Short mmCIF file of C-alpha atoms in Angstrom, two decimals:
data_model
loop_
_atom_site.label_atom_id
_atom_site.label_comp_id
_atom_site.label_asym_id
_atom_site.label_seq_id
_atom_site.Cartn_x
_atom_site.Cartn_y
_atom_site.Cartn_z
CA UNK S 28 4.28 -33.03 -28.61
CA UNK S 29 7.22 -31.04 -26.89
CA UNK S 30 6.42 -29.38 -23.61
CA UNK S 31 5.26 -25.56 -23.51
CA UNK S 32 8.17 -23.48 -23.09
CA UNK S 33 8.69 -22.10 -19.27
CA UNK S 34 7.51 -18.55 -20.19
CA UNK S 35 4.58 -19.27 -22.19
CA UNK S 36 3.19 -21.33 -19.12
CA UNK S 37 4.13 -17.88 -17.10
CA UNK S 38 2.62 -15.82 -19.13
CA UNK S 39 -0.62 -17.84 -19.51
CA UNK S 40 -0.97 -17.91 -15.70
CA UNK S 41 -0.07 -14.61 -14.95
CA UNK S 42 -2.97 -13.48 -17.56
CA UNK S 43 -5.62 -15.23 -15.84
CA UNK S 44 -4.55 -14.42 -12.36
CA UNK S 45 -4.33 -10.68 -12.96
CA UNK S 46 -8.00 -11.09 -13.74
CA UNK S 47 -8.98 -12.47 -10.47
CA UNK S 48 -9.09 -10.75 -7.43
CA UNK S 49 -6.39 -10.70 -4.80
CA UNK S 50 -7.09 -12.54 -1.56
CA UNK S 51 -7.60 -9.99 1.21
CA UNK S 52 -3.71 -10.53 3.08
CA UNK S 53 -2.06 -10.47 -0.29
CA UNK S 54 -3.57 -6.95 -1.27
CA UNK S 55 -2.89 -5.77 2.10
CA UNK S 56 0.54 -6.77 1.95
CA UNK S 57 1.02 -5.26 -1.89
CA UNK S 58 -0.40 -1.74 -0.52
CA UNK S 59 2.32 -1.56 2.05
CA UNK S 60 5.38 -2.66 0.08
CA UNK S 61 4.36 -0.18 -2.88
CA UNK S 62 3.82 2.53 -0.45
CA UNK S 63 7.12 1.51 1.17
CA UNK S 64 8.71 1.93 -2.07
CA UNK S 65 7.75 5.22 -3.16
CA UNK S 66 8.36 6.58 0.38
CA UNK S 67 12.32 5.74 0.23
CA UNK S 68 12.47 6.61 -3.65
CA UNK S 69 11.22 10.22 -2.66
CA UNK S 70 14.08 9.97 0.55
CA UNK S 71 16.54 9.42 -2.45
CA UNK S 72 15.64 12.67 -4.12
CA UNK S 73 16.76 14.34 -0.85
CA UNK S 74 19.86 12.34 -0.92
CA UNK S 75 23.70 12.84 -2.81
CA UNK S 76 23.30 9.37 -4.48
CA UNK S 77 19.68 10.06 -5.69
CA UNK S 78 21.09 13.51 -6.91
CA UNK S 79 22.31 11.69 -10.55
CA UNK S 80 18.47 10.36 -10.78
CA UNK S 81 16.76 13.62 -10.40
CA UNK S 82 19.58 15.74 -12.99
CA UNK S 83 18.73 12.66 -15.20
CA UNK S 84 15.25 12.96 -15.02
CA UNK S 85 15.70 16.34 -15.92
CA UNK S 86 17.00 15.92 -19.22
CA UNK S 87 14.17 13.80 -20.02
CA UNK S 88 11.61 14.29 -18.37
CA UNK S 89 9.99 16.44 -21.28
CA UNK S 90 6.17 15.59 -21.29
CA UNK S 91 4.95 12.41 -21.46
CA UNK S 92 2.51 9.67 -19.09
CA UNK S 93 4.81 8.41 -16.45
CA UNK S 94 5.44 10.59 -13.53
CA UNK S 95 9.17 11.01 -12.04
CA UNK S 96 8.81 10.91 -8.15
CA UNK S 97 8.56 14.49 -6.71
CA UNK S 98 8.47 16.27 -9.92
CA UNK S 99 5.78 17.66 -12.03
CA UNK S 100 7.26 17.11 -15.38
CA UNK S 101 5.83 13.66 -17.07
CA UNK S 102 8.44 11.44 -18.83
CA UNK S 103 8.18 8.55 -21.56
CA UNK S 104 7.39 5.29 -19.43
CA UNK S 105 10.63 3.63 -19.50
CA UNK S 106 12.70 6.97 -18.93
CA UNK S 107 10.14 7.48 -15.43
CA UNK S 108 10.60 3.76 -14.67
CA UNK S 109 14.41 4.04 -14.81
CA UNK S 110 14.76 6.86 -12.37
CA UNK S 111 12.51 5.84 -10.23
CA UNK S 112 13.46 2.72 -10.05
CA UNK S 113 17.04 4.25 -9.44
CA UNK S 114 15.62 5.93 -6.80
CA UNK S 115 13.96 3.45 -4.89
CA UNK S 116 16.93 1.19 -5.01
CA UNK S 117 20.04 4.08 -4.04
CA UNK S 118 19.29 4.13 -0.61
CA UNK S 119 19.44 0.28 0.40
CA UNK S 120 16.50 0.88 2.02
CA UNK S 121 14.10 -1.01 -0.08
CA UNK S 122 12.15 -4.34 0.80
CA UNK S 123 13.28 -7.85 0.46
CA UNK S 124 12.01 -11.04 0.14
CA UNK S 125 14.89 -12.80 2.12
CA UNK S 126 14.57 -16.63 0.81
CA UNK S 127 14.76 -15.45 -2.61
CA UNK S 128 17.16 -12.59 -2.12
CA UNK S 129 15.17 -10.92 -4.60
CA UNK S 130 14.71 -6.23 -4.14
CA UNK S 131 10.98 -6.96 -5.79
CA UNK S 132 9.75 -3.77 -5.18
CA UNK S 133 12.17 -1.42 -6.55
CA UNK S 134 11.80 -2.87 -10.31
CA UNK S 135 8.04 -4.14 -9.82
CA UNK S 136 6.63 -0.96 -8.42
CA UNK S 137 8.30 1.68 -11.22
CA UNK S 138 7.60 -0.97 -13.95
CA UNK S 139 3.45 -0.92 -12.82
CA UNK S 140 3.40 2.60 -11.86
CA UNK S 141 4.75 3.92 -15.33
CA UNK S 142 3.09 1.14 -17.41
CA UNK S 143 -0.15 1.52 -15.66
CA UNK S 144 -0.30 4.87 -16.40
CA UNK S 145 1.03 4.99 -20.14
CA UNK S 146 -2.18 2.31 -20.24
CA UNK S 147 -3.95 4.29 -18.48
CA UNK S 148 -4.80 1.02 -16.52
CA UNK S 149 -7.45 0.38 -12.99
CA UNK S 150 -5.82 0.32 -9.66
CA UNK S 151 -7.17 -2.77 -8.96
CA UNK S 152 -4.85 -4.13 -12.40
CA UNK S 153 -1.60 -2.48 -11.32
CA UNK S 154 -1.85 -3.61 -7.56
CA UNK S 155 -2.68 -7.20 -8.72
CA UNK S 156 0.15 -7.20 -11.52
CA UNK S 157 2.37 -5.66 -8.86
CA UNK S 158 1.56 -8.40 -6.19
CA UNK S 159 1.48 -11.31 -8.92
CA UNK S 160 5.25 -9.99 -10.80
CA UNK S 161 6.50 -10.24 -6.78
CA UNK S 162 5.66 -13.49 -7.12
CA UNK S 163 7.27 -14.32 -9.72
CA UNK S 164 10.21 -12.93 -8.74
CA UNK S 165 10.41 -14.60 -6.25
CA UNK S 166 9.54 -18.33 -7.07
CA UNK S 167 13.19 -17.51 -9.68
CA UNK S 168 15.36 -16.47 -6.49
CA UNK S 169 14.11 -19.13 -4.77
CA UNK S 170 14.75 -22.16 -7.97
CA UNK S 171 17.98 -21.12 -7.52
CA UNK S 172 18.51 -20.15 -3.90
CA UNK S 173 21.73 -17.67 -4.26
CA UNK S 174 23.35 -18.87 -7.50
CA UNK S 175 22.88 -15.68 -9.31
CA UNK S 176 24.42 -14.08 -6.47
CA UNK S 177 27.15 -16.61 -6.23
CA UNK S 178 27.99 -15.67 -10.07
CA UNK S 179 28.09 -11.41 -9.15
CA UNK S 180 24.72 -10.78 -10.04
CA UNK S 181 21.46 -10.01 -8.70
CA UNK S 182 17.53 -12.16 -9.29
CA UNK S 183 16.35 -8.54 -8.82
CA UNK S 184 17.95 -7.19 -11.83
CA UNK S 185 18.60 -9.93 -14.23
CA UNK S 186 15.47 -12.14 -13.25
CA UNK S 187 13.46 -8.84 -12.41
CA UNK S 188 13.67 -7.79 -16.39
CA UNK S 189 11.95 -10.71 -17.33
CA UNK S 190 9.55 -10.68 -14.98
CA UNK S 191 8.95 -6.70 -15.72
CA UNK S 192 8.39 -7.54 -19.51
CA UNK S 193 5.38 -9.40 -19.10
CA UNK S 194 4.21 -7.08 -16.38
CA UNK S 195 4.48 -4.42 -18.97
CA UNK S 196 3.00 -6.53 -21.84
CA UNK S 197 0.06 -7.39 -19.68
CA UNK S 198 -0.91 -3.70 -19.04
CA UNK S 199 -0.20 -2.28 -22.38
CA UNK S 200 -2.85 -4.89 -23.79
CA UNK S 201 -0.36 -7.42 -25.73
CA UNK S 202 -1.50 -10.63 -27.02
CA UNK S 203 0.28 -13.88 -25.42
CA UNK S 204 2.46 -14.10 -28.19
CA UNK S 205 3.52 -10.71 -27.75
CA UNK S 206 4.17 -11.26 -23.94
CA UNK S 207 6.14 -14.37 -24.65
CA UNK S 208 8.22 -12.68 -27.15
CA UNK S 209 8.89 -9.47 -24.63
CA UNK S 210 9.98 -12.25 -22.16
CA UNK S 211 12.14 -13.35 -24.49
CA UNK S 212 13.48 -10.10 -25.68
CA UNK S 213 14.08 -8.60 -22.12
CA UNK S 214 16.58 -11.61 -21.61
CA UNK S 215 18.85 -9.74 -23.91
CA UNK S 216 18.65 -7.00 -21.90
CA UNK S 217 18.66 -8.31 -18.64
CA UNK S 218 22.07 -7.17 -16.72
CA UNK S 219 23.52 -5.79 -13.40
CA UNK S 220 27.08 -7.04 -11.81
CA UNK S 221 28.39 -6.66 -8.53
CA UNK S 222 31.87 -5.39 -9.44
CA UNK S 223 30.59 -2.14 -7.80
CA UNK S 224 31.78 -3.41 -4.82
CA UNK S 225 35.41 -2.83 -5.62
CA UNK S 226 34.56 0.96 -4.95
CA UNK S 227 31.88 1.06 -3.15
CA UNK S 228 30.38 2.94 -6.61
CA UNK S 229 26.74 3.59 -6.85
CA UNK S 230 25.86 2.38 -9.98
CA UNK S 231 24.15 -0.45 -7.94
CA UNK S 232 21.35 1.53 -7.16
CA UNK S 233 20.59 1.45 -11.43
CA UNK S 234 20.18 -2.53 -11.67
CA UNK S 235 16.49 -2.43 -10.50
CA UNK S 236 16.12 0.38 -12.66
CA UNK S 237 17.56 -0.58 -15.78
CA UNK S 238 15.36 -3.89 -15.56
CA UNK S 239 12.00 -1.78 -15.93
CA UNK S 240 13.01 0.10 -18.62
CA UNK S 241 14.30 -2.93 -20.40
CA UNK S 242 11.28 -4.74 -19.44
CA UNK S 243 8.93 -1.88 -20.79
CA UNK S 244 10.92 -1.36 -23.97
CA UNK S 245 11.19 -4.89 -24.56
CA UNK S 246 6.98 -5.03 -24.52
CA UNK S 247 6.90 -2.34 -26.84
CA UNK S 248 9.05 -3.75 -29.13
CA UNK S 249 7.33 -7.30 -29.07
CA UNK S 250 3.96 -5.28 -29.77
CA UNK S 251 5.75 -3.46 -32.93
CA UNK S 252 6.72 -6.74 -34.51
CA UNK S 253 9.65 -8.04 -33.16
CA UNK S 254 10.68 -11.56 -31.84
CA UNK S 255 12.46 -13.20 -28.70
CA UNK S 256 13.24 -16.95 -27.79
CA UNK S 257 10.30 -19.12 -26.02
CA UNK S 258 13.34 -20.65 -23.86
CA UNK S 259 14.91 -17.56 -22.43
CA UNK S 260 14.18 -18.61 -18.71
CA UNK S 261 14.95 -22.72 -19.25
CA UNK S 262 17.21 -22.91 -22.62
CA UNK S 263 20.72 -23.39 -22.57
CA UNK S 264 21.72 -20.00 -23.22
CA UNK S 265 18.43 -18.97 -20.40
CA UNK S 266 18.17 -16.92 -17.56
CA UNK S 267 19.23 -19.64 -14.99
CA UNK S 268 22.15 -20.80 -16.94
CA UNK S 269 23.47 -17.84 -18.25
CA UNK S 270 23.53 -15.70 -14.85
CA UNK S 271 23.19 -18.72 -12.14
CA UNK S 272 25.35 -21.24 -13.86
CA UNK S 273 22.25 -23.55 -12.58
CA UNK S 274 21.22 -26.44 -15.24
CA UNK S 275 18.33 -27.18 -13.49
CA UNK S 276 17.19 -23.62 -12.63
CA UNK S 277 14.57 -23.33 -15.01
CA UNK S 278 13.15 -26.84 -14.58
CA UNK S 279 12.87 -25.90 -10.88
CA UNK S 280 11.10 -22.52 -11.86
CA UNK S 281 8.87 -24.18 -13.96
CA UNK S 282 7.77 -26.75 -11.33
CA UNK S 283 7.37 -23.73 -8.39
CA UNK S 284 4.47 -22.34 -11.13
CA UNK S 285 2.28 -25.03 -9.79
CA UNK S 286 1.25 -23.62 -6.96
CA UNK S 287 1.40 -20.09 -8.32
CA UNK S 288 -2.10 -18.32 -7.17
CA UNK S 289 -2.76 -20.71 -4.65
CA UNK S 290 0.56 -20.00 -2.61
CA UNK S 291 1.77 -16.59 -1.64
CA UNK S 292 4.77 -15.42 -0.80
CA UNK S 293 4.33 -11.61 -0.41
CA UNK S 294 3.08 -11.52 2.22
CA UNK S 295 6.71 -13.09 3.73
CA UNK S 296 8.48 -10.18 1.88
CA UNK S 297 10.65 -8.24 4.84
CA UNK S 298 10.72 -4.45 5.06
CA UNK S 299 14.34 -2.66 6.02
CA UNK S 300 14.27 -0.27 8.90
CA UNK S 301 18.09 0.33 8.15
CA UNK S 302 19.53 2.05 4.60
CA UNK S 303 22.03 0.06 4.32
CA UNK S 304 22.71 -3.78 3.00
CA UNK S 305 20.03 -5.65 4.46
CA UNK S 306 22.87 -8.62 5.38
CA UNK S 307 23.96 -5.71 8.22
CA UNK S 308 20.70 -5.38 9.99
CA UNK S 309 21.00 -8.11 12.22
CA UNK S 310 24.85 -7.21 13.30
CA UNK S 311 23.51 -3.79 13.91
CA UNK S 312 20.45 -4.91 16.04
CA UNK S 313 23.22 -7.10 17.70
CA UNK S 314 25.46 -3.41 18.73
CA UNK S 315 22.33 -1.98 19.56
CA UNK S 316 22.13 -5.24 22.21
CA UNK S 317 25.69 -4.48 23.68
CA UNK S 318 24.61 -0.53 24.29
CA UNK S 319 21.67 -1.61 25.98
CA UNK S 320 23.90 -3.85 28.20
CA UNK S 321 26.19 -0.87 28.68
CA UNK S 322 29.14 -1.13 26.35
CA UNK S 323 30.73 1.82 24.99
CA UNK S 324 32.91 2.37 22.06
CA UNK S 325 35.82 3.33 23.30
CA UNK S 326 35.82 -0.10 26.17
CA UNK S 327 35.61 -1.93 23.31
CA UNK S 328 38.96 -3.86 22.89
CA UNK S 329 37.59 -6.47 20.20
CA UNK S 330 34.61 -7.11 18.28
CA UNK S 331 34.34 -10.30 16.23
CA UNK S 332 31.56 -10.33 13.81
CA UNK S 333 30.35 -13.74 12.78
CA UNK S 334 28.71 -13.54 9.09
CA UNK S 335 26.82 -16.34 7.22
CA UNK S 336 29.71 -17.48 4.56
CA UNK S 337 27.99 -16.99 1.68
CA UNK S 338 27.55 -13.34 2.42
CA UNK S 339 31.07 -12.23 2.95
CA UNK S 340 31.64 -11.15 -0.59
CA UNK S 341 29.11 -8.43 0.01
CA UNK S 342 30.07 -7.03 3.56
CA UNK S 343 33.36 -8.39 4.66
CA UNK S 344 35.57 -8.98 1.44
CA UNK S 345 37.93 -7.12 0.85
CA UNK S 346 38.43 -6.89 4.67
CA UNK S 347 40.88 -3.69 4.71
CA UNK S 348 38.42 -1.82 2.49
CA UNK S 349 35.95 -2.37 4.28
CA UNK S 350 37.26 -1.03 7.25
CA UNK S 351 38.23 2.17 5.62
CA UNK S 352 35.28 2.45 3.02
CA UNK S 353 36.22 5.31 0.56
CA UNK S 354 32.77 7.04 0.70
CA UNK S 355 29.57 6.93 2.98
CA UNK S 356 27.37 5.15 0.34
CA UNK S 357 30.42 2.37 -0.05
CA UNK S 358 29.92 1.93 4.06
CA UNK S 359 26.39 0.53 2.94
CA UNK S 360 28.03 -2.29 2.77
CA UNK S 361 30.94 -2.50 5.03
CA UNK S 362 30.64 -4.60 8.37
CA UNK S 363 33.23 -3.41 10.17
CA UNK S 364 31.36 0.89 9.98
CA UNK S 365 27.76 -0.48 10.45
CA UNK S 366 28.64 -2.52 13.40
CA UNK S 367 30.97 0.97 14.80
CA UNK S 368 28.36 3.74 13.83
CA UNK S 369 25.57 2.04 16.26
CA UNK S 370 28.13 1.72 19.10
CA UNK S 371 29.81 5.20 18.50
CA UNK S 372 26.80 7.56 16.92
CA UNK S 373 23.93 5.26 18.80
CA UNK S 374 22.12 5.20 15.24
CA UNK S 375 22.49 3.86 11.64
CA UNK S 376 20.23 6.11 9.86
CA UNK S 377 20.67 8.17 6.20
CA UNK S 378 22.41 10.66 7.83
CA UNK S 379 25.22 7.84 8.50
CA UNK S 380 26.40 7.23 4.90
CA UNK S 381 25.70 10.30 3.56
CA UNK S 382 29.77 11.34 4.85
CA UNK S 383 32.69 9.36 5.23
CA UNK S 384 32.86 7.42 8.53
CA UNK S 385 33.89 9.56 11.37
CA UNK S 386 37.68 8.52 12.72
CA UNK S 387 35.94 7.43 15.81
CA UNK S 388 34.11 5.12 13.61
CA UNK S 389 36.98 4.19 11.78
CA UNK S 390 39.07 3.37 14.94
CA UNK S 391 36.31 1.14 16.32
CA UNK S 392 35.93 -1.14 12.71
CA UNK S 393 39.94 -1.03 12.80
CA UNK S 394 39.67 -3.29 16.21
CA UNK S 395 36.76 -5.67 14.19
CA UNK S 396 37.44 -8.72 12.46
CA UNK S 397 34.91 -11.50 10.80
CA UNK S 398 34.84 -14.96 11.02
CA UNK S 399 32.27 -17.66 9.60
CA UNK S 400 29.52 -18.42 11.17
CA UNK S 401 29.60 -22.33 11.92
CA UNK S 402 26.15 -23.15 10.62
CA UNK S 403 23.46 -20.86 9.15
CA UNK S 404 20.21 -20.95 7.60
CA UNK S 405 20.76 -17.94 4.82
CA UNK S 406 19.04 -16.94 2.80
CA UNK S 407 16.24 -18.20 4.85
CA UNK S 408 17.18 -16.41 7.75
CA UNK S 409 19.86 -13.30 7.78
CA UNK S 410 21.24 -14.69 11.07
CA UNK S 411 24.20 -12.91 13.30
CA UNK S 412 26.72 -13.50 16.32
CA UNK S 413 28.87 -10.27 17.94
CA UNK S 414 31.60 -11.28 20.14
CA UNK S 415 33.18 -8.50 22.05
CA UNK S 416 35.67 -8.33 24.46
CA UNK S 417 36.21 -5.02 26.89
CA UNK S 418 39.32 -3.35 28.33
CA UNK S 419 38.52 -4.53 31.48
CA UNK S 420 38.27 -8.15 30.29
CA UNK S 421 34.48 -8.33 30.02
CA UNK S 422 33.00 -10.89 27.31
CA UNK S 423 30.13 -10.45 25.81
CA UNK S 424 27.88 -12.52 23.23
CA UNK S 425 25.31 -11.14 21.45
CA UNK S 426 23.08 -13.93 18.42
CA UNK S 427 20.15 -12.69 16.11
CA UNK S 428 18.34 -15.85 14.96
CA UNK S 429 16.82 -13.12 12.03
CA UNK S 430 16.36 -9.56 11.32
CA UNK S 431 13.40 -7.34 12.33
CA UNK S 432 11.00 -6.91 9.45
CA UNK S 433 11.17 -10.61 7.96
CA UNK S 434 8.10 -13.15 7.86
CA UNK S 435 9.51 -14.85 11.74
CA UNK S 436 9.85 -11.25 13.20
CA UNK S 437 7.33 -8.98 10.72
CA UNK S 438 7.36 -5.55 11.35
CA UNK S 439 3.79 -3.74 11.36
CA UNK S 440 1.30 -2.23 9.31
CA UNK S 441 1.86 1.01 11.49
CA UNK S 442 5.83 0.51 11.55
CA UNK S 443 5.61 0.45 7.61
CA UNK S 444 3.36 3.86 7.50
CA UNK S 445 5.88 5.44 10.02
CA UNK S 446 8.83 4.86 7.73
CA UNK S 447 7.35 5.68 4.76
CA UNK S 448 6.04 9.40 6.10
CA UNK S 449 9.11 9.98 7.62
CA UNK S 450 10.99 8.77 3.75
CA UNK S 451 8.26 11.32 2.08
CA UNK S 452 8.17 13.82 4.22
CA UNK S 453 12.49 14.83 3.38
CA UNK S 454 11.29 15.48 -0.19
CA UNK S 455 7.17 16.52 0.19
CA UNK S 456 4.70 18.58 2.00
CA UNK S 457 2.49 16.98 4.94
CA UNK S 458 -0.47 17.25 2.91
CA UNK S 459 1.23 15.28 -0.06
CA UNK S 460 2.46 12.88 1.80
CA UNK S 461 -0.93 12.20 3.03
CA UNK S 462 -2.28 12.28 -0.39
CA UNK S 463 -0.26 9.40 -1.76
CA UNK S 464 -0.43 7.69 1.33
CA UNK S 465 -4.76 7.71 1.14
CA UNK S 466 -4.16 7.46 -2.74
CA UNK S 467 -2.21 3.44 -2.24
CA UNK S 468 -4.82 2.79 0.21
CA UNK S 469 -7.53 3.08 -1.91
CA UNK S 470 -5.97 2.18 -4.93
CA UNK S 471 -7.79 -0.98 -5.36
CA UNK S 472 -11.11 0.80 -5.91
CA UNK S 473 -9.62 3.38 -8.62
CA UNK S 474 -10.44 3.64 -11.84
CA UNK S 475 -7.05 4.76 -13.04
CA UNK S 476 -4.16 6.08 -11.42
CA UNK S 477 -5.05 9.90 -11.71
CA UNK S 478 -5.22 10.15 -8.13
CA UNK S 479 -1.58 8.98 -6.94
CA UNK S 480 -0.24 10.62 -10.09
CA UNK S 481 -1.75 13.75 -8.79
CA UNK S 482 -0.27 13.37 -5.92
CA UNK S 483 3.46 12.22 -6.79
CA UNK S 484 3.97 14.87 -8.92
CA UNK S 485 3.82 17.47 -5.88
CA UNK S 486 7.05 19.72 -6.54
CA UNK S 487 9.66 19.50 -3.79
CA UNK S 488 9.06 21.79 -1.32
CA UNK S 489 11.53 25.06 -0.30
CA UNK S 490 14.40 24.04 2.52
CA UNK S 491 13.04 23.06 5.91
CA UNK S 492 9.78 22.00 5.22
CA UNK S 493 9.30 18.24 5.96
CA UNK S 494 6.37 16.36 7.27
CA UNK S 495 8.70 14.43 9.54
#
């Protein structure tokens, strides 16, 4: 007898773990990132490159279950799950499980959120098959460790469609066969390449989006009849050959399902306390070190920035573009403007890309170069080294062994809850903000999802209001 295909093994467990409770840390831990999520997807709407999200919501969001963050108007599932999920992910301010290099939240939470309520599913179902598609999410990234990054594409996007297919299945009531097949089917839609960094263009911000709706059309068209391949994460047109170029990606997969429901990794997942690539955070924690030790800006003769290798092609390649980035989102990932907006503005915050880099800015990432760091543990760890030399002939050395907000550094419960008012509050009133945030806390208890709905489709409130 052959083996069972990859997916129909994921698809079996995930159906009997949704049914079992969530130990106590992992439910915890799924409150916060789903809260974390909506908080920076409502930022977005207060943001330029959230501005195409919210006109395209508008064109479609004509009646229907699924709520589009901050507005009133419901939308067909997989049109709410693609904005939001647009949303969520335009900032660069959503969560990260670093090991896997996988953005889990920002297809996971719009694929549960608009699923759940087309279902009209318990709270208790869409937090556990919101904390159990992390994990599978992540157990892909990590069978392959950054090969689907190596190849110009993201686990979040190509791997997350899968994974938000059966998510989708499982809510909407599908047989097995049915989720298989919408595994299987959301292969064919599964896409998202990193050419965007060329121009700095925001069509990034779309990949985590794209995979929800594909993921919830794909279960709708498995339930109406039609067919996908059993293989599509191990076969040798699968995910982990196709977009990882990795023969044994799906064998690996397969064997990290054994311990799936009796090891968790959400719980690991960092949080981002900077909007911008989360490969920056540690360089700009390391210019935050040198202004605490008294370096300015303008003493700053050199700074040499020294990156894990297998992240330059994000923030350091093309070198001379990123040290002129054509447009504040593009300086999301640019080196060089991160590293110069902490030691010249003393902040990287939204406001920061939401203009061009200031010539003072500009001036200090024109007197920045990067060089390899010698040894690293990425993706493990998003490690960093500053060296920077002063007018007067003063060295300094700054290291970050790993950013603030991953599993050997975790941020807070209270840390979380102050970021995400803060996100809510540019789009929401106080008391809405307070609503959602009481509505995720007890969302394990609920019998549907009337109350957050209630409470996310709170219309934006007139200029200046803000429960910052």
């Amino acid at each position: 007898m052959s083996a069972v295909p990859v997916a129909r093994r994921l698809v079996r467990q995930f159906r009997s773990l949704v049914r079992q409770p969530l130990p106590a840390e992992v439910e915890e831990a799924a409150k916060l990132h789903l809260l974390d999520a909506l908080g920076v997807g409502l930022a977005a709407r207060a943001s330029s490159v959230g501005r195409p999200y919210s006109r395209y919501a508008a064109g479609v969001a004509l009646g229907g279950p699924a709520t589009v963050l901050g507005s009133a108007m419901g939308a067909p599932a997989s049109e709410a799950a693609l904005v939001n999920g647009g949303l969520i992910h335009s900032l660069e301010y959503d969560d990260t499980h670093t090991g896997s290099i996988a953005h889990g939240s920002a297809v996971l939470a719009p694929t549960v959120l608009a699923a759940g309520e087309a279902a009209g599913a318990a709270g208790a179902t869409v937090l556990k098959a919101f904390a159990l598609g992390w994990e599978t999410l992540i157990r892909m990234g990590l069978a392959s460790a950054a090969g689907f990054q190596a190849l110009g594409f993201q686990v979040t996007s190509v791997g997350g469609t899968l994974v938000a297919a059966m998510m989708a299945a499982e809510l909407s009531g599908a047989s097995e066969d049915e989720a298989v097949a919408a595994v299987g089917i959301a292969l064919s839609g599964s896409s998202g390449g990193f050419e965007f960094l060329t121009n700095g263009s925001s069509v990034k911000s779309m990949h985590p989006g794209w995979a929800a709706h594909v993921g919830i059309t794909a279960a709708a068209m498995a339930r109406a009849g039609l067919t996908g391949p059993e293989t599509a994460i191990e076969g040798r047109n699968g995910l982990f050959r196709a977009f990882a170029g990795d023969e044994k990606g799906g064998a690996a997969f397969g064997s990290l399902l054994e311990d799936f429901g009796t090891v968790w990794h959400l719980p690991k997942a960092a949080f981002k306390f900077y909007p911008c690539c989360h490969y920056l955070h540690p360089f700009i924690e390391a210019a935050g070190r040198l202004a605490e030790d008294g370096v300015a800006a303008d003493e700053v003769d050199e700074l040499v920035c020294r990156a894990p290798a297998r992240t330059a092609a994000i923030i350091c390649e093309p070198w001379a573009l990123k040290q002129n980035p054509p447009s504040g989102h593009a300086a999301r990932w640019s080196l060089p403007v991160a590293v110069a907006a902490r030691l010249v503005d003393g902040r990287v915050d939204l406001a920061a890309f939401e203009a061009p880099a200031s010539p003072a800015v500009l001036a200090l990432a024109g007197r920045t170069r990067w060089e390899p760091l010698g040894r690293d543990n990425f993706p493990a760890a998003f490690e960093a080294e500053i060296f920077c030399r002063t007018r007067d002939g003063r060295i300094r050395e700054v290291r970050i062994d790993d950013v603030f907000g991953n599993a050997s550094r975790p941020a807070t419960p209270e840390d979380v809850r102050g970021k995400f008012r803060a996100n809510a509050g540019r789009t929401l009133p106080l008391e809405a903000v307070r609503m959602i945030e009481a509505a995720v806390d007890a969302i394990g208890a609920a019998l549907s999802l009337g109350p957050l709905q209630e409470a996310l489709r709170t219309e934006q409130p007139q200029p200046g209001r803000s429960a910052a």
